[in-house]
Amino acid sequence: MNYNIALLKGDGIGPEIVDSAVKVLEVVGKKFGHVFNFTPYLIGGSAIDATGEPLPKETVEGCLASDSVLLGAVGGPKWDTLPGNMRPEKALLGIRSAMGLFTNLRPAKLYPALKGDCPLREDIVANGFDIMIVRELTGGIYFGERGFREGKYGEEAYDTECYSRMEIERICKVAFETAMKRNKKLVSIDKANVLDSSRLWRNVVHKMAKSYPEVEVSDMLVDNAAMQLVRNPAQFDVIVTTNMFGDILSDEASQITGSIGMLPSASLGNNTRGLYEPIHGSAPDIAGWNVANPIATILSAAMMLLYSFNLTKESEAIVNAVNKVLEAGYRTADLAHGAPSLSTTEITDKIIENL
Ligand code: NAD
């Protein structure tokens, strides 16, 4: 098959890590008989420098015309003093909204070879953990009615958490289907003891559960979930939650893996076209040195193969190759703790050797 992939390399280490993922995809394509066509588009600071805006029209059009999008990272000190709507990071919200991406999938997995990097006690993570967080991305309090006004005690500000049944149903459908592809365990996280929006959320989850009898579903209050993630992360398989709770919990979950350079993400909408990116930023402190860890971006490409192109074997081949490289003890500087390490291109080549 032929697949058209839009590349948004962005700033800082973005070009280095996207180039690594492209190299891996090209080899996967050759091995499995697919052609991946890559078209680069400008985004973030590099787009500001070239065109005066962080998200040029051609970039949006190119992404919408592609089969899927791979993004590096945007931002850096050079553009930090620009006004909010001209900042590189503004392009991220812009492209997510232009592509209608209402789902954010963030896996948080502790690789056995990287147990030593986990900040949790050894006995807590003895068996590792592998969690998929399904976060609603375009609704809730970040998009609800907001404002400043005069209140009982003078000036006040408010933000509103509001979810429609439709918005909850469509994110829960993704979560149930994700659970079906994994260990069939879904925890829905809300604050139904206080919030009406959470009561509607819970009602929808319970109703939809009837259509997925194989999935074991439970509810958890968000405060308990924050605690359970550090008490016993292995109890989770798939988590589904709102925009704000997902924002906070997915950062917590990523931190307990101990390795920011390892974690991929996917943002999806109503069709198979998605936006795939590492969870870390543009790491300007190490940009241009060929030392960045490209694994989060390479694993983002693996997620693209699975979720956008339904290429399960091909996606697994990448994940297995990464595992083998880590098991063999190869590390980039961020994971080497001062021991000898491989460069971005060297670890990419090791992954390719193991495909
Ligand atoms: P960051 O994630 O870029 O870096 C935090 C630390 O982690 C740095 O020490 C960096 O060197 C290290 N690091 C990150 N990714 C790494 C990798 N792949 N390999 C090795 N080390 C890695 O976060 P920050 O420093 O807070 O932000 C830097 C810039 O990135 C800012 O302009 C910020 O706005 C932007 N940012 C962009 C995104 C995005 O594009 N999605 C996300 C977060 C931050």
Coordinates of C-alpha atoms and ligand atoms in Angstrom, one line a residue:
M1 CA 0.0 0.0 0.0
N2 CA 0.9 3.6 -0.5
Y3 CA 0.6 6.1 2.4
N4 CA 1.1 9.9 2.4
I5 CA 2.6 11.2 5.6
A6 CA 2.9 14.9 6.4
L7 CA 6.0 15.7 8.4
L8 CA 6.0 18.6 10.8
K9 CA 9.6 18.6 12.1
G10 CA 9.3 21.9 14.0
D11 CA 12.0 23.3 16.1
G12 CA 14.9 22.3 18.4
I13 CA 15.5 18.5 18.3
G14 CA 12.3 18.1 16.1
P15 CA 14.2 17.7 12.8
E16 CA 16.6 15.2 14.3
I17 CA 14.0 12.9 15.9
V18 CA 11.6 13.1 12.9
D19 CA 14.5 12.1 10.6
S20 CA 15.1 9.1 12.8
A21 CA 11.5 8.0 12.6
V22 CA 11.4 8.5 8.8
K23 CA 14.5 6.2 8.5
V24 CA 12.8 3.5 10.5
L25 CA 9.5 3.8 8.5
E26 CA 11.4 3.6 5.3
V27 CA 13.0 0.3 6.3
V28 CA 9.6 -1.0 7.6
G29 CA 8.1 -0.1 4.3
K30 CA 10.7 -2.0 2.3
K31 CA 10.4 -5.1 4.6
F32 CA 6.6 -5.3 4.5
G33 CA 6.0 -4.0 1.0
H34 CA 4.6 -0.5 1.6
V35 CA 5.5 2.9 0.3
F36 CA 5.5 5.8 2.7
N37 CA 5.7 9.2 0.9
F38 CA 6.8 12.0 3.2
T39 CA 6.0 15.7 2.6
P40 CA 7.5 18.2 5.0
Y41 CA 5.6 21.3 6.1
L42 CA 6.6 24.2 8.3
I43 CA 5.3 24.6 11.9
G44 CA 6.2 26.5 15.0
G45 CA 9.3 28.8 15.3
S46 CA 10.8 27.7 12.0
A47 CA 7.4 28.6 10.3
I48 CA 7.5 32.0 12.0
D49 CA 11.0 32.6 10.8
A50 CA 10.1 31.6 7.2
T51 CA 6.5 33.0 6.9
G52 CA 5.7 35.2 9.9
E53 CA 3.2 32.8 11.3
P54 CA 3.4 29.6 13.4
L55 CA 0.9 27.6 11.4
P56 CA 0.9 28.6 7.7
K57 CA -2.2 27.8 5.6
E58 CA -0.2 25.4 3.4
T59 CA 0.7 23.3 6.5
V60 CA -3.0 22.9 7.5
E61 CA -3.9 22.1 3.9
G62 CA -1.1 19.6 3.6
C63 CA -2.0 17.8 6.8
L64 CA -5.7 17.6 5.8
A65 CA -4.7 16.2 2.4
S66 CA -2.4 13.6 4.0
D67 CA -3.1 10.1 5.3
S68 CA -1.5 11.0 8.6
V69 CA 0.8 13.4 10.3
L70 CA 4.1 13.0 12.2
L71 CA 5.2 15.9 14.4
G72 CA 8.5 16.5 16.2
A73 CA 8.2 19.4 18.6
V74 CA 7.8 23.2 18.5
G75 CA 9.2 26.1 20.5
G76 CA 12.4 27.5 21.8
P77 CA 13.9 30.6 23.6
K78 CA 14.2 32.5 20.3
W79 CA 10.4 32.9 20.1
D80 CA 9.6 33.1 23.8
T81 CA 9.0 36.8 23.8
L82 CA 6.4 36.8 21.1
P83 CA 2.8 37.6 22.1
G84 CA 0.6 34.5 23.0
N85 CA -1.2 34.1 19.6
M86 CA 2.1 34.3 17.7
R87 CA 4.0 31.8 19.8
P88 CA 5.1 28.5 18.2
E89 CA 3.0 26.5 20.7
K90 CA -0.2 28.2 19.3
A91 CA 0.3 26.1 16.2
L92 CA -0.3 22.9 18.2
L93 CA -3.8 23.9 19.3
G94 CA -4.4 25.2 15.7
I95 CA -3.5 22.0 13.9
R96 CA -5.3 19.8 16.5
S97 CA -8.5 21.8 16.0
A98 CA -8.2 22.0 12.2
M99 CA -7.9 18.2 12.1
G100 CA -10.8 17.7 14.5
L101 CA -8.7 15.6 16.9
F102 CA -10.9 14.9 19.9
T103 CA -9.0 11.9 21.3
N104 CA -5.6 11.9 22.8
L105 CA -4.0 8.5 23.4
R106 CA -1.1 8.5 25.7
P107 CA 0.5 5.2 26.6
A108 CA 2.6 5.1 29.8
K109 CA 4.7 1.9 29.8
L110 CA 7.6 0.9 32.0
Y111 CA 10.0 -1.0 29.8
P112 CA 11.6 -3.9 31.9
A113 CA 15.0 -2.7 30.8
L114 CA 14.3 0.7 32.2
K115 CA 13.0 -0.2 35.7
G116 CA 15.9 1.6 37.3
D117 CA 14.7 4.9 35.8
C118 CA 11.2 4.6 37.5
P119 CA 11.0 6.9 40.5
L120 CA 8.6 4.4 42.3
R121 CA 9.8 1.8 44.8
E122 CA 11.2 -1.4 43.2
D123 CA 8.5 -3.7 44.7
I124 CA 5.7 -1.5 43.4
V125 CA 6.9 -1.8 39.8
A126 CA 8.3 -5.4 40.0
N127 CA 6.0 -6.5 37.2
G128 CA 6.2 -3.2 35.2
F129 CA 3.1 -1.5 33.9
D130 CA 1.5 -0.7 30.6
I131 CA -1.3 1.9 30.7
M132 CA -3.2 3.6 27.8
I133 CA -4.8 6.9 28.8
V134 CA -7.6 7.9 26.5
R135 CA -8.1 11.7 27.1
E136 CA -10.9 13.8 25.6
L137 CA -9.2 16.6 23.8
T138 CA -11.6 19.2 22.5
G139 CA -14.3 19.6 25.2
G140 CA -14.7 20.2 29.0
I141 CA -13.4 23.1 31.0
Y142 CA -10.6 24.1 28.6
F143 CA -13.3 25.0 26.0
G144 CA -16.3 25.8 28.2
E145 CA -17.9 29.2 28.8
R146 CA -15.4 31.4 30.7
G147 CA -14.9 35.0 31.7
F148 CA -14.3 37.7 34.3
R149 CA -17.1 39.4 36.2
E150 CA -18.1 41.3 39.3
G151 CA -19.2 38.9 42.0
K152 CA -20.2 38.9 45.6
Y153 CA -16.6 39.6 46.7
G154 CA -15.6 41.8 43.9
E155 CA -13.7 40.7 40.7
E156 CA -14.0 37.0 39.9
A157 CA -13.2 34.7 37.1
Y158 CA -14.9 31.4 36.0
D159 CA -14.4 28.5 33.7
T160 CA -17.2 25.9 32.9
E161 CA -16.9 22.2 32.7
C162 CA -19.6 21.1 30.1
Y163 CA -19.9 17.8 28.2
S164 CA -22.6 16.8 25.8
R165 CA -23.7 13.2 25.7
M166 CA -22.4 13.1 22.1
E167 CA -18.9 14.2 23.2
I168 CA -18.8 11.6 26.0
E169 CA -20.1 8.8 23.7
R170 CA -17.5 9.4 21.0
I171 CA -14.5 9.4 23.3
C172 CA -15.9 6.4 25.3
K173 CA -16.3 4.5 22.0
V174 CA -12.6 5.0 21.3
A175 CA -11.8 3.8 24.9
F176 CA -13.9 0.7 24.7
E177 CA -12.5 -0.2 21.3
T178 CA -8.9 0.4 22.6
A179 CA -9.7 -1.9 25.6
M180 CA -11.0 -4.6 23.2
K181 CA -7.6 -4.5 21.5
R182 CA -5.7 -4.8 24.8
N183 CA -6.5 -6.5 28.1
K184 CA -10.2 -5.6 28.1
K185 CA -10.1 -3.6 31.3
L186 CA -11.4 0.0 31.3
V187 CA -11.3 2.4 34.2
S188 CA -13.4 5.6 33.7
I189 CA -12.2 8.5 35.8
D190 CA -14.5 11.3 36.9
K191 CA -15.6 13.3 39.9
A192 CA -19.2 12.1 40.0
N193 CA -19.5 12.7 43.8
V194 CA -19.4 16.4 43.1
L195 CA -19.9 17.3 39.4
D196 CA -23.1 16.9 37.3
S197 CA -20.9 16.7 34.2
S198 CA -19.2 13.7 35.7
R199 CA -22.6 12.1 36.5
L200 CA -23.6 12.4 32.9
W201 CA -20.2 11.0 32.0
R202 CA -20.7 8.0 34.3
N203 CA -24.2 7.4 33.0
V204 CA -22.9 7.3 29.4
V205 CA -20.1 4.9 30.3
H206 CA -22.5 2.5 32.0
K207 CA -24.9 2.6 29.1
M208 CA -22.2 1.9 26.6
A209 CA -20.7 -0.9 28.7
K210 CA -23.7 -3.0 27.7
S211 CA -22.4 -3.0 24.1
Y212 CA -19.0 -4.2 25.2
P213 CA -19.8 -7.2 27.5
E214 CA -16.2 -8.5 27.3
V215 CA -14.7 -5.3 28.7
E216 CA -14.5 -5.1 32.5
V217 CA -15.5 -1.5 33.4
S218 CA -15.1 0.3 36.6
D219 CA -15.4 4.0 37.8
M220 CA -12.8 5.7 39.8
L221 CA -12.9 9.2 41.3
V222 CA -10.0 11.4 40.0
D223 CA -8.5 12.0 43.5
N224 CA -8.3 8.3 44.1
A225 CA -6.9 7.7 40.6
A226 CA -4.1 10.2 41.2
M227 CA -3.2 8.1 44.3
Q228 CA -3.7 4.7 42.7
L229 CA -1.3 5.6 39.8
V230 CA 1.6 5.8 42.3
R231 CA 0.3 3.1 44.7
N232 CA -0.2 0.4 42.1
P233 CA 0.1 1.5 38.5
A234 CA -0.1 -2.1 37.2
Q235 CA -3.8 -2.3 38.1
F236 CA -4.6 -0.1 35.1
D237 CA -5.0 -1.2 31.5
V238 CA -7.0 1.5 29.7
I239 CA -8.1 4.7 31.4
V240 CA -10.8 7.1 29.9
T241 CA -11.3 10.5 31.2
T242 CA -12.1 14.2 30.5
N243 CA -9.8 16.8 29.0
M244 CA -8.5 18.3 32.3
F245 CA -8.3 15.1 34.4
G246 CA -6.5 13.5 31.4
D247 CA -4.1 16.4 31.1
I248 CA -3.0 16.0 34.8
L249 CA -3.1 12.2 35.1
S250 CA -1.3 11.6 31.8
D251 CA 1.6 13.8 33.0
E252 CA 1.6 11.9 36.3
A253 CA 1.7 8.6 34.5
S254 CA 4.4 9.7 32.1
Q255 CA 6.6 10.8 35.1
I256 CA 6.4 7.4 36.7
T257 CA 8.0 5.8 33.6
G258 CA 11.0 8.0 34.4
S259 CA 11.9 8.6 30.8
I260 CA 10.5 11.6 28.9
G261 CA 12.4 10.6 25.7
M262 CA 10.5 7.3 25.5
L263 CA 6.8 8.3 25.4
P264 CA 4.8 8.6 22.2
S265 CA 1.2 9.9 21.7
A266 CA -1.5 9.9 19.2
S267 CA -4.3 12.4 18.6
L268 CA -7.3 11.1 16.6
G269 CA -10.6 12.4 15.3
N270 CA -13.5 10.9 13.3
N271 CA -11.4 9.4 10.6
T272 CA -8.2 7.4 10.5
R273 CA -6.0 10.5 9.9
G274 CA -4.2 11.3 13.2
L275 CA -1.4 13.4 14.6
Y276 CA 1.4 11.5 16.2
E277 CA 4.1 13.1 18.3
P278 CA 6.4 12.5 21.3
I279 CA 5.1 13.9 24.6
H280 CA 8.3 15.9 25.2
G281 CA 9.1 19.3 23.9
S282 CA 11.8 20.7 21.5
A283 CA 14.6 20.3 24.1
P284 CA 16.5 23.4 22.8
D285 CA 19.3 22.7 25.4
I286 CA 20.5 19.7 23.3
A287 CA 19.2 20.6 19.8
G288 CA 21.8 20.1 17.0
W289 CA 24.1 17.8 19.0
N290 CA 22.8 14.5 17.7
V291 CA 22.2 13.3 21.3
A292 CA 18.4 13.4 21.6
N293 CA 16.5 10.2 22.3
P294 CA 14.5 9.5 19.1
I295 CA 12.6 6.6 20.6
A296 CA 9.4 8.5 21.6
T297 CA 9.1 9.7 18.0
I298 CA 9.9 6.3 16.6
L299 CA 7.2 4.8 18.8
S300 CA 4.8 7.6 17.7
A301 CA 5.4 6.3 14.2
A302 CA 4.6 2.8 15.4
M303 CA 1.3 4.1 16.8
M304 CA 0.6 5.7 13.4
L305 CA 1.0 2.4 11.7
L306 CA -1.4 0.8 14.2
Y307 CA -4.1 3.4 14.6
S308 CA -4.1 5.2 11.2
F309 CA -3.1 2.4 8.8
N310 CA -4.1 -0.7 10.7
L311 CA -0.6 -2.2 10.1
T312 CA -0.4 -4.3 13.3
K313 CA 2.6 -6.5 12.4
E314 CA 4.5 -3.5 11.1
S315 CA 3.8 -1.6 14.3
E316 CA 4.8 -4.5 16.5
A317 CA 8.0 -4.9 14.6
I318 CA 9.1 -1.4 15.6
V319 CA 8.1 -1.9 19.2
N320 CA 9.9 -5.2 19.4
A321 CA 13.0 -3.7 17.8
V322 CA 13.1 -0.9 20.4
N323 CA 12.7 -3.5 23.2
K324 CA 15.6 -5.5 21.9
V325 CA 17.8 -2.5 21.7
L326 CA 17.0 -1.5 25.3
E327 CA 17.4 -5.1 26.5
A328 CA 20.8 -5.2 24.8
G329 CA 21.8 -2.3 27.1
Y330 CA 22.0 0.5 24.4
R331 CA 21.0 3.9 25.7
T332 CA 21.0 7.5 24.6
A333 CA 22.5 10.1 27.0
D334 CA 19.2 10.8 28.8
L335 CA 19.0 7.2 30.0
A336 CA 22.7 6.4 30.4
H337 CA 23.3 8.2 33.7
G338 CA 26.8 9.2 32.7
A339 CA 27.8 5.8 31.2
P340 CA 28.8 5.6 27.5
S341 CA 25.8 6.3 25.3
L342 CA 24.8 6.2 21.6
S343 CA 23.9 9.2 19.5
T344 CA 20.5 9.8 18.0
T345 CA 21.6 8.4 14.6
E346 CA 23.5 5.4 16.3
I347 CA 20.5 4.3 18.3
T348 CA 18.3 4.7 15.2
D349 CA 20.6 2.4 13.3
K350 CA 20.5 -0.1 16.1
I351 CA 16.7 -0.1 16.0
I352 CA 16.8 -0.6 12.3
E353 CA 19.2 -3.5 12.6
N354 CA 16.7 -5.2 15.0
L355 CA 13.7 -4.8 12.7
Ligands
NAD1 P1 11.3 19.6 26.9 O1 10.5 18.4 26.9 O2 11.7 20.1 25.6 O3 12.7 19.4 27.7 C1 12.7 19.0 29.1 C2 14.1 18.3 29.4 O4 14.0 17.0 28.9 C3 15.3 19.0 28.8 O5 16.4 18.9 29.6 C4 15.5 18.2 27.5 O6 16.9 18.2 27.1 C5 15.1 16.8 27.9 N1 14.5 16.1 26.8 C6 13.3 16.2 26.2 N2 13.1 15.4 25.2 C7 14.3 14.7 25.1 C8 14.7 13.7 24.2 N3 14.0 13.2 23.2 N4 15.9 13.2 24.4 C9 16.7 13.6 25.4 N5 16.3 14.5 26.3 C10 15.1 15.1 26.1 O7 10.5 20.7 27.8 P2 10.9 22.2 28.0 O8 12.4 22.4 28.2 O9 10.0 22.6 29.1 O10 10.4 23.0 26.7 C11 11.3 23.4 25.6 C12 10.5 24.0 24.5 O11 9.6 22.9 24.0 C13 9.6 25.1 25.0 O12 9.6 26.1 23.9 C14 8.2 24.5 25.1 O13 7.2 25.4 24.9 C15 8.3 23.5 24.0 N6 7.3 22.3 24.2 C16 6.8 21.8 23.0 C17 6.0 20.7 23.1 C18 5.4 20.2 21.8 O14 5.9 20.6 20.7 N7 4.4 19.3 21.9 C19 5.7 20.1 24.3 C20 6.3 20.6 25.5 C21 7.1 21.7 25.4

